[in-house]
CSV table of C-alpha atoms and ligand atoms in Angstrom, one decimal:
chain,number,residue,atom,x,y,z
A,1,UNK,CA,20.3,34.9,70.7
A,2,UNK,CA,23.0,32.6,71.9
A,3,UNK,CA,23.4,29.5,69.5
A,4,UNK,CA,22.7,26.7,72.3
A,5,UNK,CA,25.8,24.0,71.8
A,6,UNK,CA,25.2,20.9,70.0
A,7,UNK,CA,26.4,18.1,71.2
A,8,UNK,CA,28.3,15.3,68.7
A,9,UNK,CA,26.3,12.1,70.5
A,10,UNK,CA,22.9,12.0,71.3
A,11,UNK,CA,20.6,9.0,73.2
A,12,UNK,CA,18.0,7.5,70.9
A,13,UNK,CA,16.3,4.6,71.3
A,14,UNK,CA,16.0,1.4,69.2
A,15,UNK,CA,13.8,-1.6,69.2
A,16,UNK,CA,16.1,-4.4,70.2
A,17,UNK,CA,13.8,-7.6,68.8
A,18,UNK,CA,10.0,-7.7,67.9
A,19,UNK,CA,7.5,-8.1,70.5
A,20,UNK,CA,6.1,-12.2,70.3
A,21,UNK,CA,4.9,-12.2,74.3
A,22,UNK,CA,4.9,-9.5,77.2
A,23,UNK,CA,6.4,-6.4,76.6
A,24,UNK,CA,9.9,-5.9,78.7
A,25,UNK,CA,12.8,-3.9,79.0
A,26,UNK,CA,14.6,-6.2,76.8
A,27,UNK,CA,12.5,-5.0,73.6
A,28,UNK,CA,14.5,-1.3,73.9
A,29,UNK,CA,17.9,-0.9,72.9
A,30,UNK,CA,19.1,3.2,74.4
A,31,UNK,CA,22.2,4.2,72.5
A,32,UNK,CA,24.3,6.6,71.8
A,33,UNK,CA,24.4,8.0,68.6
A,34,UNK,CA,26.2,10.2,66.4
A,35,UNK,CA,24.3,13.4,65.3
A,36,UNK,CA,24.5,13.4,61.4
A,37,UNK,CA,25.8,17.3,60.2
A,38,UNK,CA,22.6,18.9,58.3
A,39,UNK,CA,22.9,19.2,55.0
A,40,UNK,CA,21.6,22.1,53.0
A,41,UNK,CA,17.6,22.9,53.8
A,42,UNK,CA,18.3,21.2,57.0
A,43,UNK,CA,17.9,21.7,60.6
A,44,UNK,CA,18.9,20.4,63.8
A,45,UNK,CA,16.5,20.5,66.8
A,46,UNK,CA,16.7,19.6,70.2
A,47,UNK,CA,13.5,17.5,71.2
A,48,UNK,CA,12.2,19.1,74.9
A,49,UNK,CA,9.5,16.4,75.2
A,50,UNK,CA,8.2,13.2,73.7
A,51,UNK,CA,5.1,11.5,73.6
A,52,UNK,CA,4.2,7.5,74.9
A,53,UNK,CA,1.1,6.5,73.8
A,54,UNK,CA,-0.5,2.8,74.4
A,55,UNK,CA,-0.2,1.6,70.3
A,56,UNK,CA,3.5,2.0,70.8
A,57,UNK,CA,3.4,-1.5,72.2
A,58,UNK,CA,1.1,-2.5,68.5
A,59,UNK,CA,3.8,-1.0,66.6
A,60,UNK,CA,6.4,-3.3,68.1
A,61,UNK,CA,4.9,-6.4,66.9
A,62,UNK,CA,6.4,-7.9,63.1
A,63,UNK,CA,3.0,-7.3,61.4
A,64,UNK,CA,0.6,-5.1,63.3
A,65,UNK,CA,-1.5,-4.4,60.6
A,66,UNK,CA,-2.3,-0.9,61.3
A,67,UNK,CA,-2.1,2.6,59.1
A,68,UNK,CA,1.0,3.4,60.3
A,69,UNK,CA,5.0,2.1,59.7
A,70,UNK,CA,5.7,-0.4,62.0
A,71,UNK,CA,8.7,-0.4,64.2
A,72,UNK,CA,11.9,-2.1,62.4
A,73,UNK,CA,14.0,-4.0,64.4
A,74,UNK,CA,17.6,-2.4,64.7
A,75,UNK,CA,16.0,1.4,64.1
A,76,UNK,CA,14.9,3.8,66.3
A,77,UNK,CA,11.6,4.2,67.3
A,78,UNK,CA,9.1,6.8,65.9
A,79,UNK,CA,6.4,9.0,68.0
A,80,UNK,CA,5.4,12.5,69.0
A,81,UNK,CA,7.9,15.3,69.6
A,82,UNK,CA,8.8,18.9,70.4
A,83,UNK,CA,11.6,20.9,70.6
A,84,UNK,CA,14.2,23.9,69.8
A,85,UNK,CA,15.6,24.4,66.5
A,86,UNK,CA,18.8,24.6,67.2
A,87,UNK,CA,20.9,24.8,64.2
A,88,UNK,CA,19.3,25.9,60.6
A,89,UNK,CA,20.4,25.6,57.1
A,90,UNK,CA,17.1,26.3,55.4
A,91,UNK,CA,15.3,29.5,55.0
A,92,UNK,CA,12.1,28.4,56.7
A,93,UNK,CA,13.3,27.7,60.2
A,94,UNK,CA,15.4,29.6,62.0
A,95,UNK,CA,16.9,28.8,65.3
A,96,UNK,CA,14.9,29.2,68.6
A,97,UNK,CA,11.6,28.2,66.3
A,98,UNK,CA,9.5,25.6,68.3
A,99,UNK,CA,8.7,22.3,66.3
A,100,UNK,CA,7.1,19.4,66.3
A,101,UNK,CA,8.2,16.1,64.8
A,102,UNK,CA,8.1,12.7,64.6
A,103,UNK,CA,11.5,11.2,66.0
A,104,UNK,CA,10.5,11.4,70.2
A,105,UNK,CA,12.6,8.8,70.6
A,106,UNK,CA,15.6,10.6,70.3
A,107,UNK,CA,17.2,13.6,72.0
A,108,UNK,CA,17.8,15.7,68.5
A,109,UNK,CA,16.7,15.2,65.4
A,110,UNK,CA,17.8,16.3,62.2
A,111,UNK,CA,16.7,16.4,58.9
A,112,UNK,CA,14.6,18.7,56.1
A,113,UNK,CA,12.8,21.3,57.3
A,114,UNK,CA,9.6,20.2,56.1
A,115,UNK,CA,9.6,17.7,57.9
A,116,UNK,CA,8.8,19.8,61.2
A,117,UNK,CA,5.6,21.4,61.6
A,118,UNK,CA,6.3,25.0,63.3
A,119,UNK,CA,4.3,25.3,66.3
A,120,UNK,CA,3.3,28.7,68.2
A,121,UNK,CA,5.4,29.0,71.3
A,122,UNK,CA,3.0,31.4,72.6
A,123,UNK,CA,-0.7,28.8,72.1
A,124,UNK,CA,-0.5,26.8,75.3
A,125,UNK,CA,1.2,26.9,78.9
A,126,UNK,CA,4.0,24.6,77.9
A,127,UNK,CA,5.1,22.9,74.8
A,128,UNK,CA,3.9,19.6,75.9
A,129,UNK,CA,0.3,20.7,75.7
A,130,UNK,CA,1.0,19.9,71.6
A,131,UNK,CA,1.9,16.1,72.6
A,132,UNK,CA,-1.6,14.6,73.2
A,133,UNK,CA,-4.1,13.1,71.3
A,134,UNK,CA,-6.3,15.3,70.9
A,135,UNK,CA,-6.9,15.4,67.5
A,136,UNK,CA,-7.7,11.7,67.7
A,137,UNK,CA,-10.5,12.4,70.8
A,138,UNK,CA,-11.9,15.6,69.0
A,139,UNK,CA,-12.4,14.0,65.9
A,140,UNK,CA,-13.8,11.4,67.4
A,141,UNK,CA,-16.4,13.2,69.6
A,142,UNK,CA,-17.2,15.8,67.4
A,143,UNK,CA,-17.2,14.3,64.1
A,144,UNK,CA,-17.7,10.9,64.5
A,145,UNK,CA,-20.3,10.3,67.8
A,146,UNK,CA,-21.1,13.8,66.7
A,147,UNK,CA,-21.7,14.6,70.6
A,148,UNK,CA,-24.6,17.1,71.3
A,149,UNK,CA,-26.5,18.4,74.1
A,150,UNK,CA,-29.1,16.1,74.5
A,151,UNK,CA,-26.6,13.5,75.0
A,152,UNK,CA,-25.8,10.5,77.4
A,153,UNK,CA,-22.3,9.5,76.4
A,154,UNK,CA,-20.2,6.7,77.9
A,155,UNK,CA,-16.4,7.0,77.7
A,156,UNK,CA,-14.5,3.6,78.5
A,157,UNK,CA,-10.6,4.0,79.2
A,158,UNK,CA,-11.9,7.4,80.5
A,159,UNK,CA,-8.3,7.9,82.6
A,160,UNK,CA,-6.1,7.0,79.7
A,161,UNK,CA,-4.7,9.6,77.2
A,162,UNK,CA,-7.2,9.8,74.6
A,163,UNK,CA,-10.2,9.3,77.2
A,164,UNK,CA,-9.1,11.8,79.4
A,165,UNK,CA,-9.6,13.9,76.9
A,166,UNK,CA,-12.8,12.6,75.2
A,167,UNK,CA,-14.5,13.0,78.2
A,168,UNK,CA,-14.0,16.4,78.5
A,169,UNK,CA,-14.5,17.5,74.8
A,170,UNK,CA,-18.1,16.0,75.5
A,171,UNK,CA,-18.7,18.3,78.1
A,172,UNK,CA,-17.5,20.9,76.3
A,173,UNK,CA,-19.9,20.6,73.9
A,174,UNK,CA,-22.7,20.6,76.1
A,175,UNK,CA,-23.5,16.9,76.6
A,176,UNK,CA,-26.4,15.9,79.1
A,177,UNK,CA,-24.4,13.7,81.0
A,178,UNK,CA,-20.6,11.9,80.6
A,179,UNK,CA,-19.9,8.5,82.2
A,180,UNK,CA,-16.3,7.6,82.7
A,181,UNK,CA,-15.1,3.9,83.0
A,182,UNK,CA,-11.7,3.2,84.9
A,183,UNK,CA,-9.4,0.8,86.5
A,184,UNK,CA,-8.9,2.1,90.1
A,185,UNK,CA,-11.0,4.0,92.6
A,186,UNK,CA,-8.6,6.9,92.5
A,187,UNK,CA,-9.2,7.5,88.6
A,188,UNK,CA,-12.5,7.3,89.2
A,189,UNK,CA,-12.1,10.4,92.0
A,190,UNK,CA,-9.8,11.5,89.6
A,191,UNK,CA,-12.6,11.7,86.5
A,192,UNK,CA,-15.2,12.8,88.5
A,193,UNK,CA,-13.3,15.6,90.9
A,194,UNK,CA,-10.7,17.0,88.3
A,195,UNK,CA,-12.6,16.3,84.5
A,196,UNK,CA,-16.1,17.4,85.4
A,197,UNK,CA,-17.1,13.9,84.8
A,198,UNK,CA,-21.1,13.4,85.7
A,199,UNK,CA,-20.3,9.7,87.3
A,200,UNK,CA,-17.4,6.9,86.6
A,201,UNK,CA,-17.3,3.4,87.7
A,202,UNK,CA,-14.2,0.7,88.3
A,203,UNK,CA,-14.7,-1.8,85.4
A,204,UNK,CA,-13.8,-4.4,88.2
A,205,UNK,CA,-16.4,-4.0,90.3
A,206,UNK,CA,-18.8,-6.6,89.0
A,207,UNK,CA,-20.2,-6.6,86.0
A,208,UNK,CA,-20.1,-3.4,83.6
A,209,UNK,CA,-23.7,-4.0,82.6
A,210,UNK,CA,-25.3,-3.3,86.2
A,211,UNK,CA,-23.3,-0.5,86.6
A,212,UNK,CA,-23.8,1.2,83.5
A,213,UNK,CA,-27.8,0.7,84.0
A,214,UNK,CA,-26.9,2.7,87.7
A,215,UNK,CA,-25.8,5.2,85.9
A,216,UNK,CA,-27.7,5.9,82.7
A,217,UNK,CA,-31.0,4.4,83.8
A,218,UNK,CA,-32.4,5.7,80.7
A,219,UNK,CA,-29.8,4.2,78.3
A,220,UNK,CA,-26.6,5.9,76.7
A,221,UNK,CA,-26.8,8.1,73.3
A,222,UNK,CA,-22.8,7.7,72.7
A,223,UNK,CA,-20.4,5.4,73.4
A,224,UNK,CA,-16.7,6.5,73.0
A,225,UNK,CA,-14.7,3.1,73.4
A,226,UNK,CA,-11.2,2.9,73.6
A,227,UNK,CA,-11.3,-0.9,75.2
A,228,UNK,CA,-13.5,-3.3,73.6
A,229,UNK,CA,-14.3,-6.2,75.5
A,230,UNK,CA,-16.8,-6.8,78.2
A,231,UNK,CA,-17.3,-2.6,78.2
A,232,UNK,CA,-18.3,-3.2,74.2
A,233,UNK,CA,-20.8,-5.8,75.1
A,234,UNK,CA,-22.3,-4.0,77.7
A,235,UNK,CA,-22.8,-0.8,76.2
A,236,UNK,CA,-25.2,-2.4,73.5
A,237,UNK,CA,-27.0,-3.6,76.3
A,238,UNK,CA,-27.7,-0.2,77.8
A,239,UNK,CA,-27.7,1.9,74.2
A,240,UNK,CA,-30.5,3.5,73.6
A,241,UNK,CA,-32.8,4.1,70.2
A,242,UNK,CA,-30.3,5.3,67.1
A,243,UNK,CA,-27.2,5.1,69.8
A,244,UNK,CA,-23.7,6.1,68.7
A,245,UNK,CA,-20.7,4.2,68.8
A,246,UNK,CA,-17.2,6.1,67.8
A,247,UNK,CA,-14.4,2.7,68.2
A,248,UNK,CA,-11.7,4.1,68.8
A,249,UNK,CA,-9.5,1.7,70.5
A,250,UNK,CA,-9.2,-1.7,72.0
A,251,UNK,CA,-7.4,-1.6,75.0
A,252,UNK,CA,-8.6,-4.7,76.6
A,253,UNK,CA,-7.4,-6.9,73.7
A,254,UNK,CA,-4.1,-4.7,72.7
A,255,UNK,CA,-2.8,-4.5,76.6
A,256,UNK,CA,-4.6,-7.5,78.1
A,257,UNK,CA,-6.0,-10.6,76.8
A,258,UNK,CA,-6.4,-11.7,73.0
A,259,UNK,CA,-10.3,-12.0,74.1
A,260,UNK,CA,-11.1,-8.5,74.5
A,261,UNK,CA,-10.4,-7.4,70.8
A,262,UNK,CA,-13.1,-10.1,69.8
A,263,UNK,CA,-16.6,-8.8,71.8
A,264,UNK,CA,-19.6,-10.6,70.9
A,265,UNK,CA,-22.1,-8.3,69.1
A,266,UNK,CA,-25.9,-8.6,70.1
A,267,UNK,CA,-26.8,-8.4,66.9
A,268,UNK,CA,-30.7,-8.5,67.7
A,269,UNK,CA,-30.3,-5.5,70.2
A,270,UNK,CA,-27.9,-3.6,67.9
A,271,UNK,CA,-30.6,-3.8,64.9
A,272,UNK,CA,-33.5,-3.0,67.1
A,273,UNK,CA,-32.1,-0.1,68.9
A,274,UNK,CA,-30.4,0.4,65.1
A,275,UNK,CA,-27.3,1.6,66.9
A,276,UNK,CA,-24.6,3.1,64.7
A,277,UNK,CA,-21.5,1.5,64.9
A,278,UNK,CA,-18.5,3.6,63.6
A,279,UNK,CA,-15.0,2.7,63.9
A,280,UNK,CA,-12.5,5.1,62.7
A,281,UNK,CA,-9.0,4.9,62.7
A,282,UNK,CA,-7.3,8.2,61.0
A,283,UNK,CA,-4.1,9.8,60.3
A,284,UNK,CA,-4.7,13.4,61.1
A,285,UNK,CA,-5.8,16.0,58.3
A,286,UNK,CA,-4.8,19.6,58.8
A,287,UNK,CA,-7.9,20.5,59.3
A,288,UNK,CA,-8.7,18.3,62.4
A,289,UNK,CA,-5.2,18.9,64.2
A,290,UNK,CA,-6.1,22.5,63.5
A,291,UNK,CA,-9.8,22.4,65.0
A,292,UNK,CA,-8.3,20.5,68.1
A,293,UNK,CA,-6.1,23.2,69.0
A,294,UNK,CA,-8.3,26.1,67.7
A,295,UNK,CA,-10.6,24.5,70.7
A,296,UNK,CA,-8.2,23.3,73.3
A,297,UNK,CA,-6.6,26.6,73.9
A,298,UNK,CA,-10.1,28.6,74.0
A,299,UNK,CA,-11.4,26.2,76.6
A,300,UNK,CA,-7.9,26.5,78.7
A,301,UNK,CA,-8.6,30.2,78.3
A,302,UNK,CA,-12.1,29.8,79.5
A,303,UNK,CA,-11.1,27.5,82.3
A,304,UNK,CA,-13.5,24.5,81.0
A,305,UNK,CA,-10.7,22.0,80.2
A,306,UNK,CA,-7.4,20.5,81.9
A,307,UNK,CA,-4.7,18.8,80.4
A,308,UNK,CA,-4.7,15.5,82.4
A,309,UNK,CA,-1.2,14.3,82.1
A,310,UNK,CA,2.2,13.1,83.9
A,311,UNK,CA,5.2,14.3,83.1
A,312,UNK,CA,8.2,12.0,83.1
A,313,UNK,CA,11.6,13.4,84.7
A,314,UNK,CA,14.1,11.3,84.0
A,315,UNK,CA,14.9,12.0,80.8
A,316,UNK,CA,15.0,9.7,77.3
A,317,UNK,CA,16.4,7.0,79.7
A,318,UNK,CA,13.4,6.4,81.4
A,319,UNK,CA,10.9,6.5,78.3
A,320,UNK,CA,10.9,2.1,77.6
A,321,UNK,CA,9.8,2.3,81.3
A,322,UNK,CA,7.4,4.8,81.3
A,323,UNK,CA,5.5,2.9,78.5
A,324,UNK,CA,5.5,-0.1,80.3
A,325,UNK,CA,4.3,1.6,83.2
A,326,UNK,CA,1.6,3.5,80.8
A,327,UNK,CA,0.4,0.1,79.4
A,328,UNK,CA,0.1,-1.1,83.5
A,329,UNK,CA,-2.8,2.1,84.3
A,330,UNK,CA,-0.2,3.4,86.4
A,331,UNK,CA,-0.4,6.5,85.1
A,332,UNK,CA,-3.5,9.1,84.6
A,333,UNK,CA,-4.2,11.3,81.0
A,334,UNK,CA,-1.3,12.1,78.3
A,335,UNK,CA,2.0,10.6,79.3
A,336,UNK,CA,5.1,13.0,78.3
A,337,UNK,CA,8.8,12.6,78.8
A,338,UNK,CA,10.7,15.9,79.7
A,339,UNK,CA,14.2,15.7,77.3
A,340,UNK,CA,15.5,18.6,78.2
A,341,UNK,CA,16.0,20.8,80.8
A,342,UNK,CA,15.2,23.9,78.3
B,1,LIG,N1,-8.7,5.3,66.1
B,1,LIG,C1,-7.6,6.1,66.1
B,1,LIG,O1,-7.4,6.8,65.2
B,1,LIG,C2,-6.7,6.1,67.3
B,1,LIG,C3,-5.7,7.0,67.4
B,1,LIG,C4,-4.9,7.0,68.6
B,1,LIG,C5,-5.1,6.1,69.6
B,1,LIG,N2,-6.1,5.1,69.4
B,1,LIG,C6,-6.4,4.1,70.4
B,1,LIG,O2,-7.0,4.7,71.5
B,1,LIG,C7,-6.7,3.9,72.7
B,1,LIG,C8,-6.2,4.7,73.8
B,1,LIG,O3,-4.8,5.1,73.5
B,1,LIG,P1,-3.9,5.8,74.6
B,1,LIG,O4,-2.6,6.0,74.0
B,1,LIG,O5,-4.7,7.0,75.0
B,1,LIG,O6,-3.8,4.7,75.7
B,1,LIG,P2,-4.2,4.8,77.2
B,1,LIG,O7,-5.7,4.9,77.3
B,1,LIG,O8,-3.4,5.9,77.9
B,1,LIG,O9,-3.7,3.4,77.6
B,1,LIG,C9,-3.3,3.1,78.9
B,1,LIG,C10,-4.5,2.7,79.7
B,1,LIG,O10,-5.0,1.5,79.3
B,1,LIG,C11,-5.8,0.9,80.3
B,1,LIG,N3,-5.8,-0.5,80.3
B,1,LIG,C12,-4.7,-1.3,80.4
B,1,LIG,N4,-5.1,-2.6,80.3
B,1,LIG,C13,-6.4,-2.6,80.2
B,1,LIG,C14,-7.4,-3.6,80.0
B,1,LIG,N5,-7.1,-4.9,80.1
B,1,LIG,N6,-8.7,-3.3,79.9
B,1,LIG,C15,-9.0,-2.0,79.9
B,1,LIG,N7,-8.1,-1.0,80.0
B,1,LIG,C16,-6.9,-1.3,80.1
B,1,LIG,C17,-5.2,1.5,81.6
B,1,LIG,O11,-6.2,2.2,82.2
B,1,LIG,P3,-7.1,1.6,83.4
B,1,LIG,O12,-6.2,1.7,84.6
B,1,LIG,O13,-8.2,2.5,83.5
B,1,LIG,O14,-7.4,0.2,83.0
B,1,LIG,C18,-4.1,2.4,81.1
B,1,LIG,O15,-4.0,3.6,81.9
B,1,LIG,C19,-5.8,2.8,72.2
B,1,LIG,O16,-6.6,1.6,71.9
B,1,LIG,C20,-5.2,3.3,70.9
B,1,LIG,O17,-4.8,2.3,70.1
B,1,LIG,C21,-6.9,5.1,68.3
């Protein structure tokens, strides 16, 4: 194998000043970086793709209150990976080995070897199948709306990158029916035409309510949330007896107004109907990464699943963009970033 060159500099980006009002350009800092030599039971890898996801934006306020590190002002930025080993002083990686990490935001990384999870080159497609967020959709679906067949199940933020994918997880797993809620007409072709969705609606045309008694006249058995909001309030309305709700995100309050993280609860409705609300917010066990991909790769195989994505071109340049433009809808499914042209 020929030992790929390594360059002395690298682009990485930085977060410039914490976020107090709308999220601009301003907030990144791109620079160039020197590439620290690895010490012993290190490795250097070049990262081929990183991952933008919408709590990126969270992370950049100065106390986000989440169960992750927030972003420091000054340092570079932290989120999903994967690359190329390309240099190796330890014994458990060796050079060509595919990886996963946590430092996207940066051309190469390097540091301990156990600090990369080794990923099978030969699972998926492309690499960038690893970078979605699966795991949090899977777990979500399976474990905690515990989706089954005789299910009605209502997915808001259907287009987005863990939607996309909760969607078709339900199906998947045999579900009666899957409503998808988006903000355009084209994601709505697009979750009904490409992800086997049953039906989807435009949250903006009229109220969510009516449309949601359209299309589960006889009331929903799961709701998936990943905005909150008016979408929250109207799914009680239309839940039927012992209904599940798996929160998973708040889109409408994190990316639009303050308003949508705060829903009003029908608390009458939710105790009559006894609906079971359960938010979960997780950091990833083994286990569940490991059931996400055991599952994603046999449905590829079987032709039941796509990965609903966009691929960046541009390069670690045009990542701050591409997250503002994530956080706008302008994009559809998992948003990646190609690095490299490996
Ligand atoms: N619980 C957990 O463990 C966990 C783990 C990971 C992620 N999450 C959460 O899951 C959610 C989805 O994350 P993601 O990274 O996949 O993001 P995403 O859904 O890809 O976010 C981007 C989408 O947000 C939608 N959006 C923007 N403004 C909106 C508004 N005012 N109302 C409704 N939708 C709006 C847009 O879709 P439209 O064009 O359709 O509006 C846009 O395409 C987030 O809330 C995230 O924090 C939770």
């Amino acid at each position: 194998m020929i030992t790929p060159k390594i360059p002395a500099k690298c682009l990485e980006v930085r977060l410039a000043k914490h976020l107090e009002g709308p999220l601009t350009l301003d907030h990144f800092d791109v620079v160039e970086a020197d590439l620290a030599e690895p010490a012993d039971g290190e490795v250097v890898v070049r990262n081929d793709f990183m991952q933008l996801t919408a709590v990126m934006q969270d992370l950049m306020t100065p106390h986000p209150d989440l169960p992750m590190p927030p972003y420091q002002v000054g340092q570079r930025l932290w989120g999903g990976g994967i690359g190329t080993v390309v240099q190796s002083n330890s014994p458990d990686l060796a050079v060509g080995d595919l990886v996963q990490n946590m430092d996207g935001w940066a051309e190469y990384s390097v540091g301990p070897a156990g600090q990369y999870y080794k990923a099978d080159p030969t699972l998926y497609p492309s690499p960038e199948y690893y970078l979605t967020q699966g795991p949090t959709a899977y777990h979500g679906i399976a474990d905690v709306a515990e989706v089954g067949e005789s299910d009605v199940v209502f997915v808001s933020g259907a287009a987005g990158g863990v939607g996309s994918l909760a969607g078709q997880i339900a199906k998947c797993r045999g579900a009666k029916r899957v409503i998808g809620s988006a903000g355009s007409k084209a994601k709505v072709e697009y979750l009904v035409n490409e992800l086997g969705y049953d039906a989807a609606f435009d949250y903006h045309d009229g109220p969510v309510v009516d449309r949601l008694r359209e299309l589960a006249p006889d009331g929903i058995n799961v709701f998936f949330d990943t905005v909150g909001g008016e979408q929250f309030e109207a799914a009680v309305q239309v839940a039927a007896q012992d209904a599940r709700f798996a929160l998973c995100g708040a889109l409408s309050g994190q990316v639009g107004n303050s308003e949508g993280a705060f829903p009003r609860l029908d608390i009458m409705t939710a105790i009559v109907r006894q609906i079971v609300l359960r938010p979960y917010a997780t950091f990833h066990t083994p286990e569940q990464i490991w059931a996400w991909h055991q599952h994603f790769s046999q449905w590829l195989k079987e032709g039941k699943f796509v990965l609903p994505g966009t691929t960046l071109k541009g390069g670690l340049s045009e990542a701050p963009a591409g997250l503002l433009n994530l956080l706008a809808g302008k994009y559809q499914g998992n948003v990646v970033v190609k690095l490299s042209e490996s």
